[in-house]
Each structure stands twice: as structure tokens, then as C-alpha cells.
CSV table of C-alpha atoms in Angstrom, one decimal:
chain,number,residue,atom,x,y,z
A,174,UNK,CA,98.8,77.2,122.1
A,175,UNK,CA,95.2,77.4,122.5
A,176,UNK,CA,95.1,81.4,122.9
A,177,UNK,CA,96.0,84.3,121.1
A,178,UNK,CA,98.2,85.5,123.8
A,179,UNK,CA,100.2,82.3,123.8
A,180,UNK,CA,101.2,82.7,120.1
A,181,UNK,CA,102.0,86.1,120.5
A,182,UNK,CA,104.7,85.1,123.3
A,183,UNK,CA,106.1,82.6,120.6
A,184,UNK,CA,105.8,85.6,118.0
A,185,UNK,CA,107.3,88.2,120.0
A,186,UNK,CA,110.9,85.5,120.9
A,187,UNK,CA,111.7,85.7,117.0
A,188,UNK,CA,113.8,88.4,116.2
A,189,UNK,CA,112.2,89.8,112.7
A,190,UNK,CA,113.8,93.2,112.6
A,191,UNK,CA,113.4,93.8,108.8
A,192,UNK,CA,117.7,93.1,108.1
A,193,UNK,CA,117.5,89.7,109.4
A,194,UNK,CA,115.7,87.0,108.1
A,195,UNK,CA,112.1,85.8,108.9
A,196,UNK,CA,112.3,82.5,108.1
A,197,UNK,CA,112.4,81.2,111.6
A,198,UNK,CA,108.9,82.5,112.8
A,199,UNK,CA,107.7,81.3,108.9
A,200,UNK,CA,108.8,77.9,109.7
A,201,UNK,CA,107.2,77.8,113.1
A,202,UNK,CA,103.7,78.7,111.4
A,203,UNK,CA,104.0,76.8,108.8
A,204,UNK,CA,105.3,73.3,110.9
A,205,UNK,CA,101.9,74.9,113.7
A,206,UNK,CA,99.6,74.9,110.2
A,207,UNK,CA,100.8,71.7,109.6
A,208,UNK,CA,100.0,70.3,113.1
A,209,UNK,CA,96.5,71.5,111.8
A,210,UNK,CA,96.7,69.3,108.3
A,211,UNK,CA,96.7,73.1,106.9
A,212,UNK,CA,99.3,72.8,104.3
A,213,UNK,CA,100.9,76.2,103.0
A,214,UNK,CA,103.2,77.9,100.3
A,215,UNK,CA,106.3,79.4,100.9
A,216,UNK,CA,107.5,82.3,98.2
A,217,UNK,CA,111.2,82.9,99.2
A,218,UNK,CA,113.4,86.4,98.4
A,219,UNK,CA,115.7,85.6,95.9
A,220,UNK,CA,118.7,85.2,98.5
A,221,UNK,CA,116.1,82.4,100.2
A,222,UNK,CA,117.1,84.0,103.2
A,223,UNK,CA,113.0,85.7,103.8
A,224,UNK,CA,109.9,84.1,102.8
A,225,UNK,CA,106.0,84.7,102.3
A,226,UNK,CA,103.5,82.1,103.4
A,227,UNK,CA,100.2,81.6,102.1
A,228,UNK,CA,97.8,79.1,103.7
A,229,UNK,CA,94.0,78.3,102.7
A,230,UNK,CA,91.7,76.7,104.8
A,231,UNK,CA,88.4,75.6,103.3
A,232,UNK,CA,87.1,75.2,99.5
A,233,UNK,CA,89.9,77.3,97.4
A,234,UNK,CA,88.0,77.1,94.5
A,235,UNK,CA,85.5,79.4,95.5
A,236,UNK,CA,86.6,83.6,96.3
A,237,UNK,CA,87.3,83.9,100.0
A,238,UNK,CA,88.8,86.3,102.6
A,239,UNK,CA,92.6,86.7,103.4
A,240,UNK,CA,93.8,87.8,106.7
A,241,UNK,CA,97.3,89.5,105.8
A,242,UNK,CA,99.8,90.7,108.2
A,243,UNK,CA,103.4,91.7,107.7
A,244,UNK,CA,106.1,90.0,109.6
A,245,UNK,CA,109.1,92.3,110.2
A,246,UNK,CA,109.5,95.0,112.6
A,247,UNK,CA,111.5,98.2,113.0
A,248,UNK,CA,114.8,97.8,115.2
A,249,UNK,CA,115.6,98.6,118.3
A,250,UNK,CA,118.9,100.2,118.3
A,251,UNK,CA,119.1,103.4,120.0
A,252,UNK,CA,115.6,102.7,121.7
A,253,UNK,CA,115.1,103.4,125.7
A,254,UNK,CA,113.5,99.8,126.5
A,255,UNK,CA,112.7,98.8,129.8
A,256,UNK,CA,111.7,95.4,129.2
A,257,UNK,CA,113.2,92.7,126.6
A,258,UNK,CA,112.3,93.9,123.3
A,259,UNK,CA,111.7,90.5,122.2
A,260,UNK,CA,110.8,88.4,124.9
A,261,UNK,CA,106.4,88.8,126.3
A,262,UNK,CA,106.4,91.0,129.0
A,263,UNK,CA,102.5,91.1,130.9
A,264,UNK,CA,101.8,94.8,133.2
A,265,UNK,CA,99.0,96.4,134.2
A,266,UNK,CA,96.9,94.4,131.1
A,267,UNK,CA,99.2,95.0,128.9
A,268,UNK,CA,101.5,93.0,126.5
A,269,UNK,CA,104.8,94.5,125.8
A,270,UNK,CA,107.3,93.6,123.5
A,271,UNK,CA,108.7,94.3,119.7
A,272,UNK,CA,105.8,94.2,117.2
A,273,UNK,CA,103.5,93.8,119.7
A,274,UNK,CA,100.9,96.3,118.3
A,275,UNK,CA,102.8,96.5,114.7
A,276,UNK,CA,101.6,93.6,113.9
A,277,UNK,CA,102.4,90.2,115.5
A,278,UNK,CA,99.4,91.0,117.5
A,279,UNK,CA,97.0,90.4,114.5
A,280,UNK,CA,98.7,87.5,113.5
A,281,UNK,CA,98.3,85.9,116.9
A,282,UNK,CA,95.1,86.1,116.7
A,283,UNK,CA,94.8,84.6,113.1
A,284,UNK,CA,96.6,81.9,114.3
A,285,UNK,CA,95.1,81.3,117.4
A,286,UNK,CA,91.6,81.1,115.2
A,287,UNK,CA,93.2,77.9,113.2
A,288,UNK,CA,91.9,75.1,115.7
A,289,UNK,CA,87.9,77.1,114.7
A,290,UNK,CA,88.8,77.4,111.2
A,291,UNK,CA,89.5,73.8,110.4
A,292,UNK,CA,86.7,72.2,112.6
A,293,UNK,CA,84.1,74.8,110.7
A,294,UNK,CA,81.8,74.2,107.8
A,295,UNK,CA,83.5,77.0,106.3
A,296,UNK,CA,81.1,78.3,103.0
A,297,UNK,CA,84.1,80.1,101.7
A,298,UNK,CA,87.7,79.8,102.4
A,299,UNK,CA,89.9,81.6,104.6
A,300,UNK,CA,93.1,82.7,103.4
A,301,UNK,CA,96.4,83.4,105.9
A,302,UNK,CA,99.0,85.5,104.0
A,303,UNK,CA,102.1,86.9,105.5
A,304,UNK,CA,104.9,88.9,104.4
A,305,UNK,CA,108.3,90.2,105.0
A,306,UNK,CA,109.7,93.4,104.6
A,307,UNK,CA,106.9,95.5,105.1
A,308,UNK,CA,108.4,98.5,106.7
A,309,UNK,CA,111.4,99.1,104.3
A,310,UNK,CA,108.7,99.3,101.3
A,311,UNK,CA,106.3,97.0,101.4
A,312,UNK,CA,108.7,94.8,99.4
A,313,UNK,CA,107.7,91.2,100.1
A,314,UNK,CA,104.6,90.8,99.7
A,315,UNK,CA,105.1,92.1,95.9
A,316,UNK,CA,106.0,88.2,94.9
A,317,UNK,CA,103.3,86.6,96.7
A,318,UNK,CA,101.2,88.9,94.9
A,319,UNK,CA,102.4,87.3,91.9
A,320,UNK,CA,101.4,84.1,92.9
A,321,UNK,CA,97.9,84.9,93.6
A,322,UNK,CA,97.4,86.8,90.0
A,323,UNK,CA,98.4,83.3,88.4
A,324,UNK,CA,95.3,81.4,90.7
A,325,UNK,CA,92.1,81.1,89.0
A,326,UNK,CA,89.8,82.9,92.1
A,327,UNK,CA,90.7,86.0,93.4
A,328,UNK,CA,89.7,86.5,97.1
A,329,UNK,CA,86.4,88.5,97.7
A,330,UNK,CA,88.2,90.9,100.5
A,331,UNK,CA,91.7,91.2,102.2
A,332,UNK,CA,91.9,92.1,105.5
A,333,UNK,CA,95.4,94.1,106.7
A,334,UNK,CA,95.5,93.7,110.6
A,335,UNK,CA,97.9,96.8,110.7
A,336,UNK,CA,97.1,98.2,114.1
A,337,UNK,CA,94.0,100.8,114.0
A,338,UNK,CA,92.4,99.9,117.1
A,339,UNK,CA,89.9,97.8,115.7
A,340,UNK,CA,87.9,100.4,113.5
A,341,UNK,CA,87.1,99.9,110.1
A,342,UNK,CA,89.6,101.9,107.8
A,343,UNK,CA,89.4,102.4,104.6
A,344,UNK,CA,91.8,104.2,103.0
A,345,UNK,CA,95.6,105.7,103.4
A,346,UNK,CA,97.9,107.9,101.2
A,347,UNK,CA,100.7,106.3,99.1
A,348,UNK,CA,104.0,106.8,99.2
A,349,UNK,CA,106.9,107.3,96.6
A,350,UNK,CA,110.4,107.4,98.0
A,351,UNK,CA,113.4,108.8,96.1
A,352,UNK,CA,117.1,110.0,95.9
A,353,UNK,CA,118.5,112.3,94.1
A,354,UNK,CA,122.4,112.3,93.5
A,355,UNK,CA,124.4,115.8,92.4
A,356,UNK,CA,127.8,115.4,90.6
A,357,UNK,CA,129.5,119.2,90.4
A,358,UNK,CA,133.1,119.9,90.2
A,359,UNK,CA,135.5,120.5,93.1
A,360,UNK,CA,137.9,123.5,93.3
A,361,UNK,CA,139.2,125.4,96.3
A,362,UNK,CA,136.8,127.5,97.8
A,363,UNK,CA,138.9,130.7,97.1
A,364,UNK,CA,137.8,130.0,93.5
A,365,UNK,CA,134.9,129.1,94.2
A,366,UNK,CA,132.9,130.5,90.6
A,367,UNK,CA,135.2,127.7,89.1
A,368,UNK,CA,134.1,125.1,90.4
A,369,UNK,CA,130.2,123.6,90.5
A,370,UNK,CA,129.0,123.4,94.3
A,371,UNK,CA,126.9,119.9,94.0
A,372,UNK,CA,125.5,121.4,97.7
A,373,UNK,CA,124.2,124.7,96.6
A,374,UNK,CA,122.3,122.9,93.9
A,375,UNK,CA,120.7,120.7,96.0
A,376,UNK,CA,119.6,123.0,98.3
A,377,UNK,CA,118.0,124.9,94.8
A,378,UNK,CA,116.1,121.2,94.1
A,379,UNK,CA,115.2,121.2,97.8
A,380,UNK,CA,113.7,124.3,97.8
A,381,UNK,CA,111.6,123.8,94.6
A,382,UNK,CA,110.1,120.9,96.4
A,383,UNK,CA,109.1,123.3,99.4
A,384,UNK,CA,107.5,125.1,96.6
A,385,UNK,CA,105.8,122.0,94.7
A,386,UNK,CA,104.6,120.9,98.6
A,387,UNK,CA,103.1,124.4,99.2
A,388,UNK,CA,101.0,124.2,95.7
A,389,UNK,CA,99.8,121.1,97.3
A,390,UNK,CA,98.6,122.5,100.6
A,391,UNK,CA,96.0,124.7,98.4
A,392,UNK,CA,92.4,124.2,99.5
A,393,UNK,CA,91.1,123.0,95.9
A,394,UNK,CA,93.8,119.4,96.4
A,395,UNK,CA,92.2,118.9,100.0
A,396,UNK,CA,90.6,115.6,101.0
A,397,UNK,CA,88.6,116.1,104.6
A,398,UNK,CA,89.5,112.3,105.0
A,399,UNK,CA,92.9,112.3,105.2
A,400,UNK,CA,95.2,114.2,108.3
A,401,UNK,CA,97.1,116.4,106.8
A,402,UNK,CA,94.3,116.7,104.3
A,403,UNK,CA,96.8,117.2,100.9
A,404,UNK,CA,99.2,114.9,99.5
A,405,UNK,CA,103.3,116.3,101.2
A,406,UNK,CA,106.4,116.5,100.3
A,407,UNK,CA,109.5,116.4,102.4
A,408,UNK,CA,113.3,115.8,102.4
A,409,UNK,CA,114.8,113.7,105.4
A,410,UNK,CA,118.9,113.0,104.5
A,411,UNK,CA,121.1,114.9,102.9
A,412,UNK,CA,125.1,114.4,102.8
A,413,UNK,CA,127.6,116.4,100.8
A,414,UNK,CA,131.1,118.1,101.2
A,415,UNK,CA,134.5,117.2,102.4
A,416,UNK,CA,136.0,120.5,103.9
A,417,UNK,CA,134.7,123.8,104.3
A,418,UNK,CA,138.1,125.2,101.9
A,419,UNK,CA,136.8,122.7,99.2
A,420,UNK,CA,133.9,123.2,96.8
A,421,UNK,CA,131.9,120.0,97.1
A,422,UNK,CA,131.7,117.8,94.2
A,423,UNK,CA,129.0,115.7,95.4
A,424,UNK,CA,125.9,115.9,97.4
A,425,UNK,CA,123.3,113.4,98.0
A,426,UNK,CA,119.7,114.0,99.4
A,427,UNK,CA,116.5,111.6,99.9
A,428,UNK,CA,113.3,112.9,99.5
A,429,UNK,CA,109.6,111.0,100.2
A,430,UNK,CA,106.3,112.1,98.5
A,431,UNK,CA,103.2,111.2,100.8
A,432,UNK,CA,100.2,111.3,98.4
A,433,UNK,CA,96.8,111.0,98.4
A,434,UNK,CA,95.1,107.8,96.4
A,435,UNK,CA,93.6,110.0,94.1
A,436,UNK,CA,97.1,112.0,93.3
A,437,UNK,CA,100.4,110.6,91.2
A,438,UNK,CA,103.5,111.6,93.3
A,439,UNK,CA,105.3,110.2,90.4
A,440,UNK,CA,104.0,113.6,89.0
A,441,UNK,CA,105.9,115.3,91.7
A,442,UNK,CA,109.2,113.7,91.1
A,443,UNK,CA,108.7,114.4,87.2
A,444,UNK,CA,108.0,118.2,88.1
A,445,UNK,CA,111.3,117.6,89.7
A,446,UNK,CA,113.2,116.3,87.3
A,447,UNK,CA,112.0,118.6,84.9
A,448,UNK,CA,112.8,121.6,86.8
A,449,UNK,CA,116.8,120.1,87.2
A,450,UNK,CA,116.8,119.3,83.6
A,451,UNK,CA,115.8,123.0,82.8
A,452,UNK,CA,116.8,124.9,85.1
A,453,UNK,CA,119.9,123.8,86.7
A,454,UNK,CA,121.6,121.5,85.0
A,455,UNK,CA,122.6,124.3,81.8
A,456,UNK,CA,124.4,126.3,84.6
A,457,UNK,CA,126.6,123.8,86.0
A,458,UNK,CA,127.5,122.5,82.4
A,459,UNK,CA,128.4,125.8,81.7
A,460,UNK,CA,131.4,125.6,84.1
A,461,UNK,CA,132.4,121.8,83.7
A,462,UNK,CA,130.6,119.0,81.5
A,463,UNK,CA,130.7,116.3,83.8
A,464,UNK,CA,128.0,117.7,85.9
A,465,UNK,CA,124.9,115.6,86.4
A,466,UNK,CA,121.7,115.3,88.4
A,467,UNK,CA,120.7,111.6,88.8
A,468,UNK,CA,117.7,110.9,90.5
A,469,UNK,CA,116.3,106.9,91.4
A,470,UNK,CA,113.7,105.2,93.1
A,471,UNK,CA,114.1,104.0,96.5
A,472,UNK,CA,110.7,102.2,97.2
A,473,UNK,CA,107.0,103.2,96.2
A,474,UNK,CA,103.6,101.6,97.2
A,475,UNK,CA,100.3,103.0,96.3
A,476,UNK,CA,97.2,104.7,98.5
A,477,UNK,CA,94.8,102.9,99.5
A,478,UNK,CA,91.0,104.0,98.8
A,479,UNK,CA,88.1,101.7,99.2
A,480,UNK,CA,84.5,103.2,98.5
A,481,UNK,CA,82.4,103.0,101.8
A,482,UNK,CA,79.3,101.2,99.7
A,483,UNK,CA,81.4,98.5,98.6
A,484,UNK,CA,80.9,95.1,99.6
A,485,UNK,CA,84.4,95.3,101.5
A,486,UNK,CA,83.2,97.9,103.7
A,487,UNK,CA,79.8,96.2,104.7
A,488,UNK,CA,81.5,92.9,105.4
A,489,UNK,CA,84.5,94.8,107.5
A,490,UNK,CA,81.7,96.7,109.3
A,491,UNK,CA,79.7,93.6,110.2
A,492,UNK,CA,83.1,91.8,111.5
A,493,UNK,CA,84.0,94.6,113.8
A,494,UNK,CA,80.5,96.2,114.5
A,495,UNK,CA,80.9,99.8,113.6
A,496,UNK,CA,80.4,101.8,110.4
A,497,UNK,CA,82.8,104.2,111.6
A,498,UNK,CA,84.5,104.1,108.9
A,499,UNK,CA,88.4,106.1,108.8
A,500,UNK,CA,92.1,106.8,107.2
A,501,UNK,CA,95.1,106.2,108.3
A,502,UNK,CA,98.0,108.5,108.3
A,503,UNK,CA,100.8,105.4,107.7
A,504,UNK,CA,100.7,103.0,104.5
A,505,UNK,CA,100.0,99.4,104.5
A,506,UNK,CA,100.1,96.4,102.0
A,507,UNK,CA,96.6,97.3,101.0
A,508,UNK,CA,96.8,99.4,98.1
A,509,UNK,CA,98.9,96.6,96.3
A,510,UNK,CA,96.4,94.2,97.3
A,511,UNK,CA,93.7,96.4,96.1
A,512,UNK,CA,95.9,97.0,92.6
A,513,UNK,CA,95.8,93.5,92.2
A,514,UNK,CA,92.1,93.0,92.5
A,515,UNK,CA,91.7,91.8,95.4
A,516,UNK,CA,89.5,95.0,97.5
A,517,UNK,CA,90.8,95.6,101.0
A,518,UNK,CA,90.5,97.1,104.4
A,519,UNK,CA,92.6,97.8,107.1
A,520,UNK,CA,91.2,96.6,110.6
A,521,UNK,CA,93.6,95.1,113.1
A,522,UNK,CA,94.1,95.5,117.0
A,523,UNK,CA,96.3,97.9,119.1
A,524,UNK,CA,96.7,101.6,117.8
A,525,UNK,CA,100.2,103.0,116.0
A,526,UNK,CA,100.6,105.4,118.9
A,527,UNK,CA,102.7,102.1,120.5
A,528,UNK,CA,104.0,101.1,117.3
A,529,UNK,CA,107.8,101.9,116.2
A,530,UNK,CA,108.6,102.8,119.9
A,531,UNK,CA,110.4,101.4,122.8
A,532,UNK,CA,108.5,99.5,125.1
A,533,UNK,CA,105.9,98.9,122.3
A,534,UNK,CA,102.4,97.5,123.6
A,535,UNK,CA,99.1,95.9,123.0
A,536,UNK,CA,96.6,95.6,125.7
A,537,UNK,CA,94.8,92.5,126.4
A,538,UNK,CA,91.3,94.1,125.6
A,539,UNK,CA,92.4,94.9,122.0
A,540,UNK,CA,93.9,91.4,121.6
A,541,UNK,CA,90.7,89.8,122.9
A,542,UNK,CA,88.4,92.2,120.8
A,543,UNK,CA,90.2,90.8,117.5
A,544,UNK,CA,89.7,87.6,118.5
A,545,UNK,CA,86.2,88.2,118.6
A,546,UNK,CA,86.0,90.2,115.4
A,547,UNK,CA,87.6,87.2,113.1
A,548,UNK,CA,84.9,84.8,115.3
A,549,UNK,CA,81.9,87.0,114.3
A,550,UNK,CA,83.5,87.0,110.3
A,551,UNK,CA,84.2,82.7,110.8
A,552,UNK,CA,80.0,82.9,112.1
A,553,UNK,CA,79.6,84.9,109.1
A,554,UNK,CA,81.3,82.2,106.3
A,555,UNK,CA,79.9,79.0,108.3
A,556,UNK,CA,77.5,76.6,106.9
């Protein structure tokens, strides 16, 4: 498999919706490292059902650049496909299939740069990292992460190949995820003051985070960079009640805060808390003690910010020829590699406009531009 377009039909064929296991499409890079005398470690889930790799090639004792993609995609189900979702479907120059553009694609073309990596006098080493469950909250790569703070050299620059259509980006919003569980006290409806309505309290807790989201909106927390320019807040499941005769004891709701780097939307769900703790939970106490408001955390990552004069930026500018530098509005890996000291960008090939959808694509063009952006960085590193 001599091209990048080759490795991405062998990508594609492995079913890595983010409930099954990866391991099948580890072990296939890892045995195609191999073929390559590239040895690599594997950092398994606890279950040993997923696994992280993390290859080097050239002198790891010096820092060096990772190229980091996640391996898991978002299902199918439901989805209006006209083509096998995970079979390599070529049209009209373009290549469709599940993960295509989100982000096999990028690790194709990693891969596909192997055979030039290992043949190079390579002044620094390249590092390949991938990860699993990415897109349920950028789980995974947490443990690899681990392993690389317990390494003597940290890499100089990490390189997420989430889909941006090859421009140099430099920064996204976090995210804090979070659930929020109301216990009240059922009665029939015709006595309705006796009983505590877990659904007319959430709704309360819902609508104070309408209000914490419209403080947020206010021109003084705006950053031009970002679209929307203010960190939000917004509630996406709820589920409560049994019968319309019967107070509801319970209601459940989920709630997301999307925040700017430079913002804490841990501050958010505190304001939250506090507002339950104050507010609300005196009043359903009143009528029975065994009310409660729980609230717990359902997955968090952290913004991503990189400063446009840092040497990350002028590296990621040279590799992909434009200082065009942008945001994106999804999250990535990047701002735990950047927490962990090792400064990042996010450049990678097809746009997020495909991603997530049915009949997901990349076009040949963006496939064969990333290929030539990771040849102009292996020019770059070359003796």
C-alpha cells in the first residue's frame, strides 16, 4: 500500500464506531509499522477491548513532532447512506465512506508517509499517535497521555489532523458535559401542592441556564475568533414523569457548556449548583426531605488556544503554506495535548461539513494536498 488512498480503503473496511472495539485497525497498523522495522506501544482501556498506539520514527531522544488522529467514528444508525458506510466508494473525485473526512483520512496519509519517514535522515523524530474514543469525550487518548508525561522529551509540536481543510487552526472552545438528576416526591396530581414535581424544578434549573447563557452573549465576554464569538450554554435530553395523573418523582436532564479557552465552564455548572442549593432545594425540603438535586460529570476536555507567534504556528504555517491562521467551532484532542506540554495545532484534510453525515466524503485533492503538506514538514526535519 504505496498510497494514501490505498490505506484509506483498508481504513475505511474496519468498523470503529466508538461502541465497538478498535483494536482490529490498531493491530493492522501496528503489524504495517512493523513491516517497516517501526516498532510501537500499545496503551489498552482497562477492558483491553480499545487501544492507543504510539510509534516513533527517528532519534527519540531528541523533541520531535507527533501526527495524532483519533480512530473511532460516529455511527451510522438512522443515517440515509447510499453507498457502504464502511467499504471505499470512488465518484466524481471523491472518496466516500465512514470517517472518511473525520479522520481516517489524515491517518492515511500518515501512514502512507512511513516508507519516506524510515528511508530519511530524519534530524528530529516523527511521532504517530492514535487514539480511540475521541468523539464520546476525548477519552482515550487521556492514558497515552500519561505515558508520554513519564518520557524524558516532550515533543516540540502535535499535529491533530481533525478535518479543517488544510488551514492552519489554532484554537477551539472547550467543552464540559453534565447531568443533572432531580429526586421530588410523587402524589396524585389532584394533590398536586403535596407532592414535589422533580419536572417543574428542572425546568426552574433549565431556565437559569438560559439566563447564565444570555450573560454570556454580552459584548464585554466576546472573542472575534471564535463563531459564536461567546462561550454557550444549552440543554439537549431531558426525561421525567410516568403519567400525566401522577406528580413526577424524577426528572433527568443533560446539559453541555461550550466555552471559550480563556473561560471555566466549570464556573457555569458551580453557578448552577449554587443556584439549586439556594434556591430550590429549601422549597422541595419543605414538602418532603428526601428531595435532592444531584448533578455529575459526563465528559469534559479543555479549549484549545495556541498564540499565532509561537513556534507551533510558524512551523504549521510553513508545512501547509498559509498563515491564515483560524478556529474551529468542534473540539479536538488538542487542548489536552497542549495541557500536557506538548503545543499543538489542528491542520488535517477534508472539511467537517462531510463529517458526522451519511455518505461522508473526502476528495482526492484534499487527500493529495496532505500528503504534500507532511512531505514539505519530512523536507523540513531531514538532514
Amino acid at each position: 500500500m504505496s498510497s494514501s488512498r490505498d490505506v484509506l480503503q483498508r481504513l475505511v473496511e474496519f468498523d470503529t464506531t466508538s461502541r465497538e472495539s478498535n483494536l482490529q485497525l490498531i493491530e493492522f497498523v501496528r503489524d504495517y509499522l512493523a513491516s517497516f522495522d517501526v516498532s510501537c506501544d500499545l496503551i489498552y482501556n482497562e477492558q483491553r477491548s480499545k487501544a492507543n498506539l504510539f510509534a516513533t520514527i527517528g532519534p527519540a531522544h531528541l523533541p520531535g513532532i507527533v501526527l495524532s488522529g483519533h480512530t473511532d467514528v460516529v455511527p451510522v444508525d438512522g443515517q440515509a447512506w447510499t453507498v457502504a458506510p464502511f467499504e471505499l466508494t470512488e465518484r466524481d473525485g471523491k472518496l466516500f465512506g465512514r470517517g472518511t473526512a473525520d479522520m481516517k483520512g489524515y491517518i492515511a496519509c500518515v501512514l502512507a508517509l512511513v516508507p519516506s519517514l524510515v528511508n530519511a535522515s530524519l534530524r528530529l523524530p516523527v511521532h504517530i499517535a492514535l487514539s480511540y474514543d475521541e468523539e464520546v469525550g476525548c477519552l482515550g487518548v487521556r492514558s497515552l497521555l500519561a505515558e508520554l508525561e513519564q518520557r524524558p522529551v516532550k515533543p516540540m509540536l502535535c499535529i491533530i489532523g481533525e478535518p479543517t481543510e488544510l488551514k492552519p487552526v489554532l484554537g477551539h472552545k472547550g467543552k464540559l458535559a453534565m447531568r443533572c438528576d432531580i429526586q421530588g416526591e410523587a402524589c396524585h396530581s389532584a394533590y398536586a401542592p403535596l407532592g414535589v414535581n422533580a419536572i417543574e424544578y428542572a425546568a426552574e434549573l433549565i431556565g437559569e441556564l438560559g439566563r447564565i447563557g444570555s450573560r454570556l452573549k454580552a459584548p464585554e465576554h466576546h472573542d472575534v475568533r471564535f463563531d459564536p464569538p461567546f462561550s454557550t450554554v444549552q440543554t439537549g435530553v431531558i426525561s421525567g414523569g410516568k403519567a400525566l395523573n401522577i406528580v413526577p418523582a424524577d426528572c433527568r436532564f443533560d446539559f453541555e457548556i461550550r466555552a471559550l479557552p480563556t473561560d471555566d465552564p466549570r464556573m457555569v455548572a458551580q453557578e448552577l449548583q449554587t443556584y439549586a442549593d439556594q434556591q430550590l432545594l429549601p422549597r422541595m425540603k419543605a414538602v418532603s426531605e428526601q428531595s435532592e438535586i444531584r448533578f455529575s460529570e459526563l465528559s469534559a476536555y479543555p479549549g484549545l488556544a495556541t498564540d499565532a507567534r509561537s513556534e507551533a504556528a510558524e512551523l504549521i504555517a510553513a508545512f501547509c503554506g498559509s498563515r491564515e491562521f483560524a478556529t474551529v467551532a468542534f473540539g479536538t484532542e488538542g487542548g489536552l495535548f497542549n495541557a500536557a506540554g506538548i503545543p499543538t495545532v489542528v491542520c488535517g484534510p477534508g472539511s467537517m461539513d462531510q463529517g458526522h453525515k451519511p455518505d461522508e466524503f473526502i476528495s482526492l485533492d484534499q487527500l493529495n494536498g496532505c500528503d504534500e503538506m507532511l512531505h514539505r514538514m519530512l523536507l523540513s526535519i531531514s538532514g
